[in-house]
Coordinates of C-alpha atoms in Angstrom, one line a residue:
M147 CA 123.0 60.2 213.0
T148 CA 126.1 58.1 213.7
V149 CA 129.2 60.4 213.7
G150 CA 132.6 59.0 213.1
E151 CA 131.6 55.9 211.2
W152 CA 131.3 55.2 207.5
L153 CA 127.8 54.3 206.4
L154 CA 127.3 52.1 203.3
I155 CA 124.1 53.4 201.6
E156 CA 122.7 51.3 198.7
T157 CA 121.2 53.2 195.8
L158 CA 120.2 50.1 193.8
G159 CA 116.6 51.2 193.3
R160 CA 114.5 54.3 193.3
P161 CA 115.5 57.1 195.8
D162 CA 112.6 56.3 198.0
T163 CA 114.0 52.7 198.5
W164 CA 117.6 53.6 199.4
S165 CA 118.7 52.1 202.6
V166 CA 121.7 51.6 204.9
L167 CA 123.6 48.3 204.6
T168 CA 126.4 48.8 207.1
V169 CA 127.5 51.1 209.9
G170 CA 131.2 50.7 210.0
T171 CA 131.5 47.0 209.2
A172 CA 128.4 46.0 211.1
P173 CA 125.7 44.8 208.8
R174 CA 122.2 46.3 208.8
Q175 CA 119.1 44.8 207.2
W176 CA 118.1 47.3 204.6
K177 CA 117.9 49.9 207.4
S178 CA 115.7 52.9 206.5
L179 CA 117.8 55.8 205.2
A180 CA 115.3 58.4 206.5
R181 CA 115.7 56.9 210.1
T182 CA 119.5 56.8 209.9
V183 CA 120.5 60.0 208.1
P184 CA 118.7 63.3 208.9
A185 CA 116.9 64.9 205.9
R186 CA 119.3 67.9 206.0
L187 CA 122.3 65.6 205.4
Q188 CA 120.7 63.4 202.8
S189 CA 121.3 66.2 200.2
V190 CA 125.0 65.3 200.4
V191 CA 124.3 61.7 199.5
T192 CA 122.0 62.8 196.7
A193 CA 124.6 65.2 195.3
A194 CA 127.2 62.4 195.1
V195 CA 124.7 60.2 193.2
E196 CA 123.6 62.9 190.8
G197 CA 127.2 64.2 190.2
R198 CA 128.8 60.7 190.3
A199 CA 131.7 62.3 192.1
P200 CA 132.8 62.7 195.7
V201 CA 131.2 65.5 197.7
D202 CA 132.8 67.2 200.7
R203 CA 130.9 69.7 202.8
E204 CA 131.0 71.5 206.1
L205 CA 127.7 71.0 207.8
P206 CA 125.8 74.0 209.2
R207 CA 125.6 75.0 212.9
S208 CA 122.9 73.2 214.7
R209 CA 122.0 71.6 218.0
H210 CA 122.8 68.2 216.7
T211 CA 126.0 66.2 217.2
W212 CA 126.9 66.7 213.5
S213 CA 126.9 70.5 213.9
Q214 CA 129.7 72.1 211.8
Q215 CA 131.3 68.7 211.2
R216 CA 132.7 67.7 207.9
A217 CA 130.6 65.3 205.7
R218 CA 132.0 63.2 202.8
A219 CA 130.0 61.1 200.3
L220 CA 131.8 58.7 197.9
P221 CA 129.7 57.3 195.1
L222 CA 130.3 53.6 194.2
L223 CA 130.1 53.3 190.4
G224 CA 129.2 49.9 189.1
P225 CA 129.7 48.5 185.6
G226 CA 128.3 50.9 183.1
G227 CA 128.9 53.9 185.4
T228 CA 125.6 53.6 187.3
V229 CA 125.9 54.6 191.0
H230 CA 125.2 51.4 193.1
G231 CA 125.8 53.1 196.5
V232 CA 127.4 55.8 198.5
L233 CA 129.9 55.6 201.4
F234 CA 128.9 58.4 203.7
R235 CA 130.7 59.7 206.8
V236 CA 130.3 62.6 209.2
G237 CA 133.3 63.5 211.3
D238 CA 136.9 62.8 210.5
T239 CA 136.5 62.4 206.7
R240 CA 140.2 61.5 206.4
A241 CA 139.5 58.0 207.7
A242 CA 139.9 55.3 205.0
P243 CA 136.5 54.0 203.7
P244 CA 135.6 50.3 204.2
P245 CA 136.2 47.8 201.4
V246 CA 133.2 47.7 199.0
A247 CA 132.8 46.5 195.4
P248 CA 129.8 47.0 193.1
F249 CA 128.6 44.2 190.8
L250 CA 126.1 43.5 188.1
M251 CA 124.3 40.2 187.4
D252 CA 122.3 39.2 184.3
A253 CA 119.7 36.5 185.2
R254 CA 119.4 35.5 181.6
T255 CA 123.0 34.8 180.9
R256 CA 124.1 34.3 184.5
R257 CA 126.9 36.7 183.9
T258 CA 128.3 38.6 186.9
E259 CA 130.7 41.4 186.6
V260 CA 132.5 42.6 189.8
L261 CA 134.5 45.7 190.1
W262 CA 136.7 44.0 192.8
Q263 CA 139.3 46.8 193.2
G264 CA 137.3 48.4 196.0
L265 CA 137.7 45.2 198.1
G266 CA 141.5 45.4 197.9
P267 CA 144.3 43.3 196.3
A268 CA 143.4 40.1 198.2
F269 CA 140.3 39.8 195.9
D270 CA 142.3 40.2 192.7
R271 CA 141.5 37.0 190.7
G272 CA 142.9 38.3 187.5
R273 CA 139.4 38.6 186.1
S274 CA 136.2 40.6 186.7
V275 CA 133.6 38.5 185.0
W276 CA 132.2 35.1 186.1
V277 CA 129.4 33.1 184.5
G278 CA 127.1 30.6 186.1
A279 CA 128.7 28.1 188.5
E280 CA 132.1 30.0 188.2
S281 CA 130.6 32.6 190.6
F282 CA 130.9 30.1 193.5
E283 CA 134.5 29.1 192.7
H284 CA 136.2 30.9 195.6
M285 CA 133.4 30.5 198.2
E286 CA 134.2 28.5 201.3
R287 CA 130.7 28.7 202.8
F288 CA 127.5 30.2 201.4
D289 CA 124.4 28.8 203.2
G290 CA 122.1 31.2 201.3
A291 CA 123.4 30.2 197.8
L292 CA 120.2 28.4 196.6
D293 CA 118.0 31.1 198.0
L294 CA 119.9 33.8 196.1
V295 CA 119.8 31.7 192.9
A296 CA 116.1 31.1 193.3
T297 CA 115.4 34.8 193.9
V298 CA 117.4 35.9 190.9
S299 CA 115.9 33.2 188.7
R300 CA 112.3 34.2 189.6
A301 CA 113.2 37.8 188.7
E302 CA 110.0 39.2 190.3
P303 CA 109.8 42.9 189.8
G304 CA 111.1 44.9 192.8
A305 CA 112.8 41.9 194.4
R306 CA 115.9 42.2 196.6
W307 CA 118.3 39.8 198.4
L308 CA 120.7 40.3 201.3
G309 CA 123.0 37.8 203.0
T310 CA 126.6 36.9 203.8
C311 CA 129.1 34.3 202.5
T312 CA 132.7 33.3 203.4
V313 CA 135.3 33.5 200.6
R314 CA 138.8 32.2 200.3
T315 CA 141.6 34.8 199.7
P316 CA 145.4 34.6 199.8
A317 CA 145.0 36.6 203.1
G318 CA 142.7 34.0 204.6
L319 CA 138.9 33.6 204.9
R320 CA 136.8 36.8 204.6
T321 CA 133.1 37.5 205.2
L322 CA 131.3 39.4 202.4
L323 CA 127.9 41.0 202.7
I324 CA 126.0 40.6 199.4
A325 CA 123.1 43.0 198.6
T326 CA 121.4 43.0 195.3
R327 CA 118.2 44.3 193.8
N328 CA 116.5 44.4 190.4
G329 CA 115.0 47.4 188.8
D330 CA 113.1 48.4 185.7
D331 CA 114.5 45.3 184.0
P332 CA 113.8 42.5 186.5
Q333 CA 116.5 40.3 184.9
C334 CA 119.2 42.9 185.6
W335 CA 120.5 42.8 189.2
R336 CA 122.7 45.5 190.6
G337 CA 124.5 44.9 193.8
L338 CA 127.2 45.6 196.3
L339 CA 129.8 43.4 198.1
A340 CA 131.1 44.6 201.4
D341 CA 133.9 43.1 203.5
V342 CA 132.4 42.8 207.0
T343 CA 134.8 40.3 208.5
D344 CA 135.7 42.7 211.4
S345 CA 132.1 42.4 212.6
V346 CA 131.1 39.0 211.2
P347 CA 133.8 36.4 211.7
A348 CA 134.5 34.2 208.7
Q349 CA 133.0 30.7 209.0
G350 CA 134.5 27.5 207.9
K351 CA 132.6 24.8 206.1
S352 CA 129.6 23.4 207.7
F353 CA 129.7 19.8 209.1
E354 CA 127.6 18.7 206.2
A355 CA 129.9 20.3 203.6
A356 CA 133.0 18.9 205.4
T357 CA 131.4 15.4 205.2
V358 CA 130.8 15.8 201.5
D359 CA 134.4 16.8 201.0
T360 CA 135.6 13.7 202.8
L361 CA 133.3 11.6 200.7
V362 CA 134.6 13.1 197.5
S363 CA 138.3 12.9 198.6
T364 CA 138.0 9.2 199.3
N365 CA 136.3 8.5 196.0
P366 CA 138.5 10.1 193.3
G367 CA 136.0 9.3 190.5
L368 CA 133.1 11.0 192.3
H369 CA 131.9 14.5 191.4
L370 CA 128.9 16.4 192.7
A371 CA 126.9 19.3 191.2
V372 CA 123.7 21.2 191.8
V373 CA 121.5 21.8 188.7
D374 CA 118.3 23.7 188.2
T375 CA 115.3 21.7 187.1
A376 CA 113.9 24.4 184.9
R377 CA 116.7 24.5 182.3
I378 CA 119.1 21.7 183.5
R379 CA 122.0 24.1 184.1
V380 CA 124.9 23.6 186.5
I381 CA 124.3 26.0 189.4
R382 CA 127.2 25.0 191.5
W383 CA 129.9 22.4 191.6
I384 CA 130.1 20.9 195.1
S385 CA 133.2 19.0 194.2
A386 CA 135.8 20.0 191.7
P387 CA 134.4 20.2 188.1
L388 CA 134.5 17.0 186.1
P389 CA 138.0 16.7 184.6
G390 CA 138.1 16.6 180.8
L391 CA 134.6 18.0 180.4
R392 CA 134.2 20.7 177.8
W393 CA 132.6 23.1 180.3
T394 CA 133.1 26.6 181.5
G395 CA 130.6 28.8 183.3
A396 CA 129.6 30.3 179.9
T397 CA 128.9 26.8 178.4
D398 CA 125.3 26.1 177.2
E399 CA 124.8 22.8 179.0
R400 CA 122.4 21.7 176.2
T401 CA 125.5 21.4 173.9
L402 CA 127.3 18.9 176.2
P403 CA 125.3 15.6 176.0
H404 CA 125.6 13.3 173.0
P405 CA 122.5 13.9 170.8
A406 CA 121.3 10.4 171.3
D407 CA 121.4 10.8 175.1
R408 CA 119.4 14.0 175.4
P409 CA 116.0 12.2 175.5
R410 CA 117.3 10.3 178.6
I411 CA 118.2 13.5 180.3
L412 CA 114.8 15.0 179.6
A413 CA 113.1 11.8 180.9
A414 CA 115.1 12.2 184.1
R415 CA 114.1 15.8 184.5
T416 CA 110.4 14.8 184.0
A417 CA 110.7 12.1 186.6
I418 CA 112.3 14.4 189.2
L419 CA 109.6 17.0 188.7
A420 CA 106.9 14.4 189.0
G421 CA 108.2 13.4 192.5
T422 CA 110.7 10.6 191.9
Q423 CA 113.3 10.7 194.6
F424 CA 116.1 8.9 192.8
H425 CA 116.9 8.5 189.1
T426 CA 119.9 7.1 187.2
I427 CA 121.3 7.6 183.8
P428 CA 124.0 5.0 183.1
A429 CA 126.6 5.5 180.4
L430 CA 125.8 9.1 179.7
R431 CA 128.1 10.7 177.1
L432 CA 129.2 14.3 177.5
A433 CA 131.5 16.4 175.3
S434 CA 135.1 16.3 176.2
T435 CA 137.9 18.8 175.8
T436 CA 139.6 16.5 173.3
G437 CA 136.7 16.6 170.9
D438 CA 135.2 13.1 171.7
W439 CA 132.9 11.9 174.5
L440 CA 133.3 11.2 178.2
T441 CA 131.2 8.3 179.5
I442 CA 129.8 8.7 183.0
D443 CA 127.2 7.2 185.3
V444 CA 124.8 9.7 186.8
E445 CA 122.5 9.6 189.8
I446 CA 119.9 12.4 190.4
S447 CA 118.0 13.3 193.5
P448 CA 115.8 16.3 194.2
L449 CA 117.2 18.9 196.7
P450 CA 114.9 20.1 199.4
Y451 CA 114.5 23.9 199.1
G452 CA 111.7 26.3 200.1
P453 CA 108.5 25.5 201.9
P454 CA 107.5 21.9 202.4
D455 CA 104.6 21.9 199.9
N456 CA 103.9 19.9 196.8
T457 CA 105.5 22.2 194.3
P458 CA 108.1 20.6 192.0
P459 CA 111.7 20.8 193.1
Q460 CA 113.7 23.7 191.8
F461 CA 117.1 22.1 192.2
A462 CA 118.6 18.6 192.0
L463 CA 121.8 17.0 193.2
V464 CA 123.7 15.2 190.4
R465 CA 126.2 12.6 191.5
I466 CA 128.6 11.7 188.7
T467 CA 130.8 8.6 188.7
L468 CA 133.7 8.2 186.3
P469 CA 134.6 4.7 185.3
A470 CA 138.1 3.6 186.2
P471 CA 140.1 3.8 184.1
L472 CA 138.6 6.7 182.2
T473 CA 138.4 5.9 178.4
P474 CA 136.8 8.2 175.8
T475 CA 133.9 6.7 173.9
P476 CA 134.2 6.8 170.1

């Protein structure tokens, strides 16, 4: 048992699946709770979960390093009041706990609610709910983004995901540990965000991402997005979102194309799923914020993801070119 460090214990699933995610700010890979916290001390954690309130106890005399030490367990209540985790410390319990925030994702609606306050004021965006591609708005680097999206979309019962990302804040770049797991409802994903920057330095954009940024910045009419091939939804904007497009994260992308252009989009999807490596949709009309239509040229390519087998691609890269000058189509 580590004395003098805060442990972040996730309680996202059944009690027999609970695990340790961090020791201090050092990440752990779903480390066994039974191997980290002695059975005699786990009752403090359980009491915090069941009571949904902090628990402070003096531990009994023993031969262990935690003999007669103070123990403190702080439950982390997520949206709806469910306990997503516990911050647990043995030793000087007056020490400030590390920054952690619970969140809840709905795989059906792609709605994510984050109780950001536990991460501190640098993470205050003036909102707590993001939908779809909005969730990536402040991320500087997230190499595991497609893997997380694919895991959540598959929604296999008892699934879980763990990884890190780098986010932009007014105080600079920060590294967040993301841990999420589904439960009785495989479409409902509870999770925790932990600031682990002190142990995992924040990373800037990869060379590939920086190259894309240069490409976009030198081509003002160019916009890039990742879409899923199952439902043709925007997963993430690689560039800034298309200006003038009637889009938010909550937008049903099926409502954006001109009705006469929808068959061309479905034909492009069919071609990509069949193995086509490049497909174009010229003069595609999308709904604009002014109530008329934006005319754009679109190029679509499958994105490599997953094992190199013959399964249809799950994601595609969409390259959008705006004519210059931009003129709405009646």
